[in-house]
């Protein structure tokens, strides 16, 4: 991006900034342009020092040309959202400060000028009723650049919302920094992030109440067909509002307490605190704590068959050294369980301790990349390659917990997307089974390997990969990830490890693509020649061939002369 390391004065109509800062930084970026427009600023990725507080380390955004302008918003380690801020004029300033901890902070932010109320801003909207559908602008054509669309979904009272993306294709990058969809568990983007998604996927989300917010944000680089989504409502259990609820996602923990419940215990909102007292709740009709999984004093534990995140809310009257009330504690635990797809909540109460446990699952995506730098993902499908070409694959865990490790336990190839009887092992039980496979050391939240392209015999055109991905606590030296290759069949995948699987493909050979194009070219030339021969009779037979989910219509011309001439027909495969 060519931006100075610490601060800059920016005058371009739009720009993306990749910022890297160390300890004790205090840097100011000023955006200003005489355009009679306002500025939209998107912090699509931020990584502060672990467990830093908003007081010691943050991004502050000011609505004007200097840090003396009114404060527009603040971003810090506990921010449970993808912050999008808009100025009221054609100038905006943001300040990033870091604490003395030795740690490399990374930020990705982009901005652009826009005119509020213009046609280009006409997207998103209000969705009400028990079910409905919506899609990205221009779907299924590519979505436009520099769009910020917000859909507010409201289902009937005493229900929750199930959201399913039936088709989803956005630009893919490692941290969903460029184009992304963010889903929030409530009526606004302050309600707690359920997840942020990009690339190709079919994600599903579930709210804890009858409201949900969906955001689509795009930049000016690559555009794809976007998404088509539908939502439905499901009645909440029980005839009355629960006293407390807990929702877990790969990114955050969200605890909602009813005011009536707190009043019945004789407490107010000011009496509540998490393990880290600096993490404060948002008070609306309820009291809501929403924070990233690995923050606010959360304790993580690898329990073999799952990874748990535990925090507690202490209820003690504020400003008093003593109390004669019975102390109360609410323990909230997110259990990231093997292949869990639906949330289960249960509550136990004993000796004024209330425990809530919710199950969730991690979000894993897998993609091919152009090189071993793993910076440019392959955006098209099928992926056409040369025989023996080196292919680079990466599995990415999307989570706010920086201390998780991704391990590729098993990766199997098949010519069929349903992985029937014909399969070929690339990796099995952490061991490389193919001579060309090379696995890379664990890196942050990525698992990586490379191999050389091959084809299946018997004229199968496609190759699909299905990989079993294991997630471990990187600090656990006895985890499945730390054990690496298990050469003997001692439980190929331990039942005591969190795992999931993901499928990527198809891969096809370029020579098949060239052969198909050449066949089509010859067919066109032959058709042009025969059009001038009036003494021939022509019959056309059209047939439909379905190969790897692609519908191909091939026209075969049968020619008959006065004396019958035999013909041989060849199947034509089109990409």
PDB file of C-alpha atoms in Angstrom, residues 7-203:
ATOM      1  CA  UNK A   7       0.818   8.037  10.238  1.00  0.00           C
ATOM      2  CA  UNK A   8       0.129   9.890   7.002  1.00  0.00           C
ATOM      3  CA  UNK A   9      -1.928  12.607   5.386  1.00  0.00           C
ATOM      4  CA  UNK A  10      -4.201  10.991   2.789  1.00  0.00           C
ATOM      5  CA  UNK A  11      -5.995  12.779  -0.065  1.00  0.00           C
ATOM      6  CA  UNK A  12      -6.896   9.959  -2.482  1.00  0.00           C
ATOM      7  CA  UNK A  13     -10.608   9.224  -3.101  1.00  0.00           C
ATOM      8  CA  UNK A  14     -10.046   5.715  -1.732  1.00  0.00           C
ATOM      9  CA  UNK A  15      -7.163   3.735  -0.304  1.00  0.00           C
ATOM     10  CA  UNK A  16      -6.311   0.521   1.542  1.00  0.00           C
ATOM     11  CA  UNK A  17      -3.784   0.631   4.385  1.00  0.00           C
ATOM     12  CA  UNK A  18      -1.872  -2.325   5.736  1.00  0.00           C
ATOM     13  CA  UNK A  19      -0.404  -1.101   9.037  1.00  0.00           C
ATOM     14  CA  UNK A  20       2.191  -2.809  11.233  1.00  0.00           C
ATOM     15  CA  UNK A  21       3.178  -1.256  14.565  1.00  0.00           C
ATOM     16  CA  UNK A  22       5.337  -2.231  17.522  1.00  0.00           C
ATOM     17  CA  UNK A  23       5.379  -1.102  21.163  1.00  0.00           C
ATOM     18  CA  UNK A  24       4.891   2.493  22.335  1.00  0.00           C
ATOM     19  CA  UNK A  25       3.520   3.770  19.045  1.00  0.00           C
ATOM     20  CA  UNK A  26       1.349   6.842  18.681  1.00  0.00           C
ATOM     21  CA  UNK A  27       0.465   7.403  15.021  1.00  0.00           C
ATOM     22  CA  UNK A  28      -2.045   9.709  13.345  1.00  0.00           C
ATOM     23  CA  UNK A  29      -3.643   9.277   9.921  1.00  0.00           C
ATOM     24  CA  UNK A  30      -5.593  12.213   8.507  1.00  0.00           C
ATOM     25  CA  UNK A  31      -7.993  11.778   5.582  1.00  0.00           C
ATOM     26  CA  UNK A  32      -9.160  14.946   3.839  1.00  0.00           C
ATOM     27  CA  UNK A  33     -10.388  15.830   0.362  1.00  0.00           C
ATOM     28  CA  UNK A  34     -12.427  18.726  -0.992  1.00  0.00           C
ATOM     29  CA  UNK A  35     -15.110  16.477  -2.428  1.00  0.00           C
ATOM     30  CA  UNK A  36     -18.321  17.556  -0.681  1.00  0.00           C
ATOM     31  CA  UNK A  37     -18.698  13.900   0.310  1.00  0.00           C
ATOM     32  CA  UNK A  38     -18.405  11.893   3.492  1.00  0.00           C
ATOM     33  CA  UNK A  39     -15.902   9.159   4.366  1.00  0.00           C
ATOM     34  CA  UNK A  40     -16.567   5.530   5.200  1.00  0.00           C
ATOM     35  CA  UNK A  41     -13.735   3.879   7.164  1.00  0.00           C
ATOM     36  CA  UNK A  42     -13.650   0.067   7.512  1.00  0.00           C
ATOM     37  CA  UNK A  43     -11.348  -1.684  10.007  1.00  0.00           C
ATOM     38  CA  UNK A  44     -11.672  -5.147   8.477  1.00  0.00           C
ATOM     39  CA  UNK A  45      -8.795  -6.676  10.481  1.00  0.00           C
ATOM     40  CA  UNK A  46      -7.062  -5.672  13.705  1.00  0.00           C
ATOM     41  CA  UNK A  47      -4.693  -7.558  15.965  1.00  0.00           C
ATOM     42  CA  UNK A  48      -3.660  -5.829  19.180  1.00  0.00           C
ATOM     43  CA  UNK A  49      -1.304  -7.122  21.848  1.00  0.00           C
ATOM     44  CA  UNK A  50      -2.912 -10.020  23.766  1.00  0.00           C
ATOM     45  CA  UNK A  51      -5.110  -9.016  26.708  1.00  0.00           C
ATOM     46  CA  UNK A  52      -4.471  -5.311  26.144  1.00  0.00           C
ATOM     47  CA  UNK A  53      -7.081  -2.925  27.510  1.00  0.00           C
ATOM     48  CA  UNK A  54      -8.823  -0.081  25.712  1.00  0.00           C
ATOM     49  CA  UNK A  55      -7.083   2.373  28.044  1.00  0.00           C
ATOM     50  CA  UNK A  56      -3.577   1.239  27.068  1.00  0.00           C
ATOM     51  CA  UNK A  57      -4.004   0.317  23.400  1.00  0.00           C
ATOM     52  CA  UNK A  58      -6.646   1.336  20.880  1.00  0.00           C
ATOM     53  CA  UNK A  59      -7.690   3.015  17.655  1.00  0.00           C
ATOM     54  CA  UNK A  60      -9.568   6.277  18.153  1.00  0.00           C
ATOM     55  CA  UNK A  61     -11.466   7.790  15.230  1.00  0.00           C
ATOM     56  CA  UNK A  62     -12.276  11.519  15.172  1.00  0.00           C
ATOM     57  CA  UNK A  63     -14.949  13.202  13.066  1.00  0.00           C
ATOM     58  CA  UNK A  64     -12.836  15.954  11.549  1.00  0.00           C
ATOM     59  CA  UNK A  65      -9.339  17.046  10.490  1.00  0.00           C
ATOM     60  CA  UNK A  66      -7.540  16.499  13.839  1.00  0.00           C
ATOM     61  CA  UNK A  67      -7.573  14.579  17.114  1.00  0.00           C
ATOM     62  CA  UNK A  68      -9.259  17.626  18.651  1.00  0.00           C
ATOM     63  CA  UNK A  69     -12.373  16.858  16.580  1.00  0.00           C
ATOM     64  CA  UNK A  70     -15.305  14.987  18.200  1.00  0.00           C
ATOM     65  CA  UNK A  71     -14.632  11.327  18.987  1.00  0.00           C
ATOM     66  CA  UNK A  72     -16.509   9.163  16.474  1.00  0.00           C
ATOM     67  CA  UNK A  73     -15.611   5.741  17.857  1.00  0.00           C
ATOM     68  CA  UNK A  74     -12.970   3.523  19.427  1.00  0.00           C
ATOM     69  CA  UNK A  75     -11.600   0.085  18.478  1.00  0.00           C
ATOM     70  CA  UNK A  76      -9.631  -2.111  20.865  1.00  0.00           C
ATOM     71  CA  UNK A  77      -8.824  -5.745  21.604  1.00  0.00           C
ATOM     72  CA  UNK A  78     -12.274  -6.414  23.067  1.00  0.00           C
ATOM     73  CA  UNK A  79     -14.209  -4.990  20.108  1.00  0.00           C
ATOM     74  CA  UNK A  80     -16.658  -7.677  19.030  1.00  0.00           C
ATOM     75  CA  UNK A  81     -17.505  -6.330  15.574  1.00  0.00           C
ATOM     76  CA  UNK A  82     -16.059  -5.318  12.217  1.00  0.00           C
ATOM     77  CA  UNK A  83     -15.985  -1.561  12.853  1.00  0.00           C
ATOM     78  CA  UNK A  84     -17.353   0.680  10.087  1.00  0.00           C
ATOM     79  CA  UNK A  85     -17.357   4.411  10.860  1.00  0.00           C
ATOM     80  CA  UNK A  86     -18.670   7.315   8.781  1.00  0.00           C
ATOM     81  CA  UNK A  87     -17.707  10.961   8.988  1.00  0.00           C
ATOM     82  CA  UNK A  88     -20.140  13.872   8.844  1.00  0.00           C
ATOM     83  CA  UNK A  89     -17.932  15.843   6.447  1.00  0.00           C
ATOM     84  CA  UNK A  90     -15.029  15.384   4.029  1.00  0.00           C
ATOM     85  CA  UNK A  91     -12.353  14.917   6.720  1.00  0.00           C
ATOM     86  CA  UNK A  92     -11.596  12.226   9.284  1.00  0.00           C
ATOM     87  CA  UNK A  93      -8.679  11.382  11.574  1.00  0.00           C
ATOM     88  CA  UNK A  94      -7.673   8.214  13.387  1.00  0.00           C
ATOM     89  CA  UNK A  95      -5.040   7.657  16.052  1.00  0.00           C
ATOM     90  CA  UNK A  96      -3.453   4.294  16.922  1.00  0.00           C
ATOM     91  CA  UNK A  97      -1.647   3.958  20.248  1.00  0.00           C
ATOM     92  CA  UNK A  98       0.115   0.841  21.559  1.00  0.00           C
ATOM     93  CA  UNK A  99       1.372  -0.144  24.996  1.00  0.00           C
ATOM     94  CA  UNK A 100       4.973  -1.121  25.956  1.00  0.00           C
ATOM     95  CA  UNK A 101       4.444  -4.883  25.354  1.00  0.00           C
ATOM     96  CA  UNK A 102       6.839  -6.370  22.782  1.00  0.00           C
ATOM     97  CA  UNK A 103       4.401  -7.551  20.140  1.00  0.00           C
ATOM     98  CA  UNK A 104       3.817  -6.855  16.437  1.00  0.00           C
ATOM     99  CA  UNK A 105       0.363  -5.356  15.899  1.00  0.00           C
ATOM    100  CA  UNK A 106      -1.321  -5.674  12.506  1.00  0.00           C
ATOM    101  CA  UNK A 107      -4.206  -3.673  11.070  1.00  0.00           C
ATOM    102  CA  UNK A 108      -5.961  -3.568   7.719  1.00  0.00           C
ATOM    103  CA  UNK A 109      -8.187  -0.593   7.015  1.00  0.00           C
ATOM    104  CA  UNK A 110      -9.634   0.927   3.883  1.00  0.00           C
ATOM    105  CA  UNK A 111     -11.637   4.062   3.261  1.00  0.00           C
ATOM    106  CA  UNK A 112     -13.587   5.660   0.436  1.00  0.00           C
ATOM    107  CA  UNK A 113     -15.604   8.808  -0.140  1.00  0.00           C
ATOM    108  CA  UNK A 114     -19.301   8.440  -0.879  1.00  0.00           C
ATOM    109  CA  UNK A 115     -22.492  10.486  -1.175  1.00  0.00           C
ATOM    110  CA  UNK A 116     -25.162   9.511   1.396  1.00  0.00           C
ATOM    111  CA  UNK A 117     -28.578   8.907  -0.132  1.00  0.00           C
ATOM    112  CA  UNK A 118     -27.226   8.283  -3.648  1.00  0.00           C
ATOM    113  CA  UNK A 119     -28.370   5.335  -5.773  1.00  0.00           C
ATOM    114  CA  UNK A 120     -25.106   3.536  -5.103  1.00  0.00           C
ATOM    115  CA  UNK A 121     -26.045   3.463  -1.426  1.00  0.00           C
ATOM    116  CA  UNK A 122     -29.416   1.855  -2.116  1.00  0.00           C
ATOM    117  CA  UNK A 123     -28.931  -1.670  -0.764  1.00  0.00           C
ATOM    118  CA  UNK A 124     -29.842  -3.654   2.339  1.00  0.00           C
ATOM    119  CA  UNK A 125     -33.094  -2.915   4.147  1.00  0.00           C
ATOM    120  CA  UNK A 126     -35.611  -4.130   6.723  1.00  0.00           C
ATOM    121  CA  UNK A 127     -36.825  -7.747   6.627  1.00  0.00           C
ATOM    122  CA  UNK A 128     -39.784  -8.712   8.796  1.00  0.00           C
ATOM    123  CA  UNK A 129     -41.933 -11.782   9.162  1.00  0.00           C
ATOM    124  CA  UNK A 130     -41.291 -15.427  10.068  1.00  0.00           C
ATOM    125  CA  UNK A 131     -39.215 -16.126   6.926  1.00  0.00           C
ATOM    126  CA  UNK A 132     -37.775 -14.405   3.895  1.00  0.00           C
ATOM    127  CA  UNK A 133     -35.022 -14.204   1.287  1.00  0.00           C
ATOM    128  CA  UNK A 134     -32.485 -11.595   0.216  1.00  0.00           C
ATOM    129  CA  UNK A 135     -29.379 -11.370  -1.974  1.00  0.00           C
ATOM    130  CA  UNK A 136     -26.378  -9.177  -2.693  1.00  0.00           C
ATOM    131  CA  UNK A 137     -26.725  -6.318  -5.227  1.00  0.00           C
ATOM    132  CA  UNK A 138     -26.843  -7.528  -8.877  1.00  0.00           C
ATOM    133  CA  UNK A 139     -26.921 -11.215  -7.839  1.00  0.00           C
ATOM    134  CA  UNK A 140     -26.040 -13.500  -9.609  1.00  0.00           C
ATOM    135  CA  UNK A 141     -24.006 -10.932 -11.570  1.00  0.00           C
ATOM    136  CA  UNK A 142     -20.878  -9.567  -9.815  1.00  0.00           C
ATOM    137  CA  UNK A 143     -21.607  -7.215  -6.929  1.00  0.00           C
ATOM    138  CA  UNK A 144     -20.514  -3.551  -7.268  1.00  0.00           C
ATOM    139  CA  UNK A 145     -17.445  -2.069  -5.618  1.00  0.00           C
ATOM    140  CA  UNK A 146     -17.412   0.086  -2.474  1.00  0.00           C
ATOM    141  CA  UNK A 147     -20.762  -1.052  -1.116  1.00  0.00           C
ATOM    142  CA  UNK A 148     -21.902  -1.257   2.475  1.00  0.00           C
ATOM    143  CA  UNK A 149     -25.246  -3.027   2.672  1.00  0.00           C
ATOM    144  CA  UNK A 150     -27.036  -3.688   5.971  1.00  0.00           C
ATOM    145  CA  UNK A 151     -30.053  -5.967   6.358  1.00  0.00           C
ATOM    146  CA  UNK A 152     -31.998  -5.828   9.644  1.00  0.00           C
ATOM    147  CA  UNK A 153     -34.040  -8.992  10.191  1.00  0.00           C
ATOM    148  CA  UNK A 154     -36.886  -9.091  12.705  1.00  0.00           C
ATOM    149  CA  UNK A 155     -38.875 -12.280  13.257  1.00  0.00           C
ATOM    150  CA  UNK A 156     -41.959 -12.679  15.503  1.00  0.00           C
ATOM    151  CA  UNK A 157     -41.476 -12.319  19.261  1.00  0.00           C
ATOM    152  CA  UNK A 158     -40.362 -15.329  21.305  1.00  0.00           C
ATOM    153  CA  UNK A 159     -38.508 -16.807  18.330  1.00  0.00           C
ATOM    154  CA  UNK A 160     -34.952 -17.013  17.046  1.00  0.00           C
ATOM    155  CA  UNK A 161     -33.631 -16.780  13.492  1.00  0.00           C
ATOM    156  CA  UNK A 162     -31.937 -19.449  11.374  1.00  0.00           C
ATOM    157  CA  UNK A 163     -29.994 -17.875   8.486  1.00  0.00           C
ATOM    158  CA  UNK A 164     -28.702 -19.993   5.608  1.00  0.00           C
ATOM    159  CA  UNK A 165     -26.628 -18.792   2.652  1.00  0.00           C
ATOM    160  CA  UNK A 166     -27.706 -21.065  -0.211  1.00  0.00           C
ATOM    161  CA  UNK A 167     -25.097 -19.621  -2.587  1.00  0.00           C
ATOM    162  CA  UNK A 168     -22.063 -17.647  -1.420  1.00  0.00           C
ATOM    163  CA  UNK A 169     -19.074 -16.472  -3.495  1.00  0.00           C
ATOM    164  CA  UNK A 170     -17.088 -13.443  -2.329  1.00  0.00           C
ATOM    165  CA  UNK A 171     -13.460 -12.519  -2.829  1.00  0.00           C
ATOM    166  CA  UNK A 172     -11.269 -14.754  -0.689  1.00  0.00           C
ATOM    167  CA  UNK A 173      -8.344 -13.584   1.419  1.00  0.00           C
ATOM    168  CA  UNK A 174      -6.747 -14.874   4.585  1.00  0.00           C
ATOM    169  CA  UNK A 175      -8.598 -12.759   7.136  1.00  0.00           C
ATOM    170  CA  UNK A 176     -11.618 -11.680   5.058  1.00  0.00           C
ATOM    171  CA  UNK A 177     -10.136  -8.179   4.875  1.00  0.00           C
ATOM    172  CA  UNK A 178     -11.355  -7.163   1.400  1.00  0.00           C
ATOM    173  CA  UNK A 179     -14.933  -8.293   0.675  1.00  0.00           C
ATOM    174  CA  UNK A 180     -16.828  -9.899   3.541  1.00  0.00           C
ATOM    175  CA  UNK A 181     -20.208 -10.615   5.076  1.00  0.00           C
ATOM    176  CA  UNK A 182     -20.601 -10.080   8.832  1.00  0.00           C
ATOM    177  CA  UNK A 183     -23.547 -11.433  10.832  1.00  0.00           C
ATOM    178  CA  UNK A 184     -24.574  -9.960  14.205  1.00  0.00           C
ATOM    179  CA  UNK A 185     -26.731 -11.458  16.948  1.00  0.00           C
ATOM    180  CA  UNK A 186     -29.226  -8.641  17.392  1.00  0.00           C
ATOM    181  CA  UNK A 187     -30.811  -5.510  15.915  1.00  0.00           C
ATOM    182  CA  UNK A 188     -27.558  -3.576  15.276  1.00  0.00           C
ATOM    183  CA  UNK A 189     -23.867  -4.102  14.559  1.00  0.00           C
ATOM    184  CA  UNK A 190     -23.232  -3.528  18.281  1.00  0.00           C
ATOM    185  CA  UNK A 191     -25.094  -6.717  19.142  1.00  0.00           C
ATOM    186  CA  UNK A 192     -22.198  -9.181  19.077  1.00  0.00           C
ATOM    187  CA  UNK A 193     -20.505 -10.769  16.062  1.00  0.00           C
ATOM    188  CA  UNK A 194     -21.704 -14.242  15.131  1.00  0.00           C
ATOM    189  CA  UNK A 195     -19.197 -14.552  12.303  1.00  0.00           C
ATOM    190  CA  UNK A 196     -17.393 -12.968   9.345  1.00  0.00           C
ATOM    191  CA  UNK A 197     -17.242 -14.907   6.070  1.00  0.00           C
ATOM    192  CA  UNK A 198     -15.661 -14.569   2.623  1.00  0.00           C
ATOM    193  CA  UNK A 199     -14.627 -16.823  -0.282  1.00  0.00           C
ATOM    194  CA  UNK A 200     -16.810 -19.777  -1.287  1.00  0.00           C
ATOM    195  CA  UNK A 201     -18.941 -21.328   1.437  1.00  0.00           C
ATOM    196  CA  UNK A 202     -22.469 -22.189   2.555  1.00  0.00           C
ATOM    197  CA  UNK A 203     -22.456 -20.723   6.068  1.00  0.00           C
TER     198      UNK A 203
END
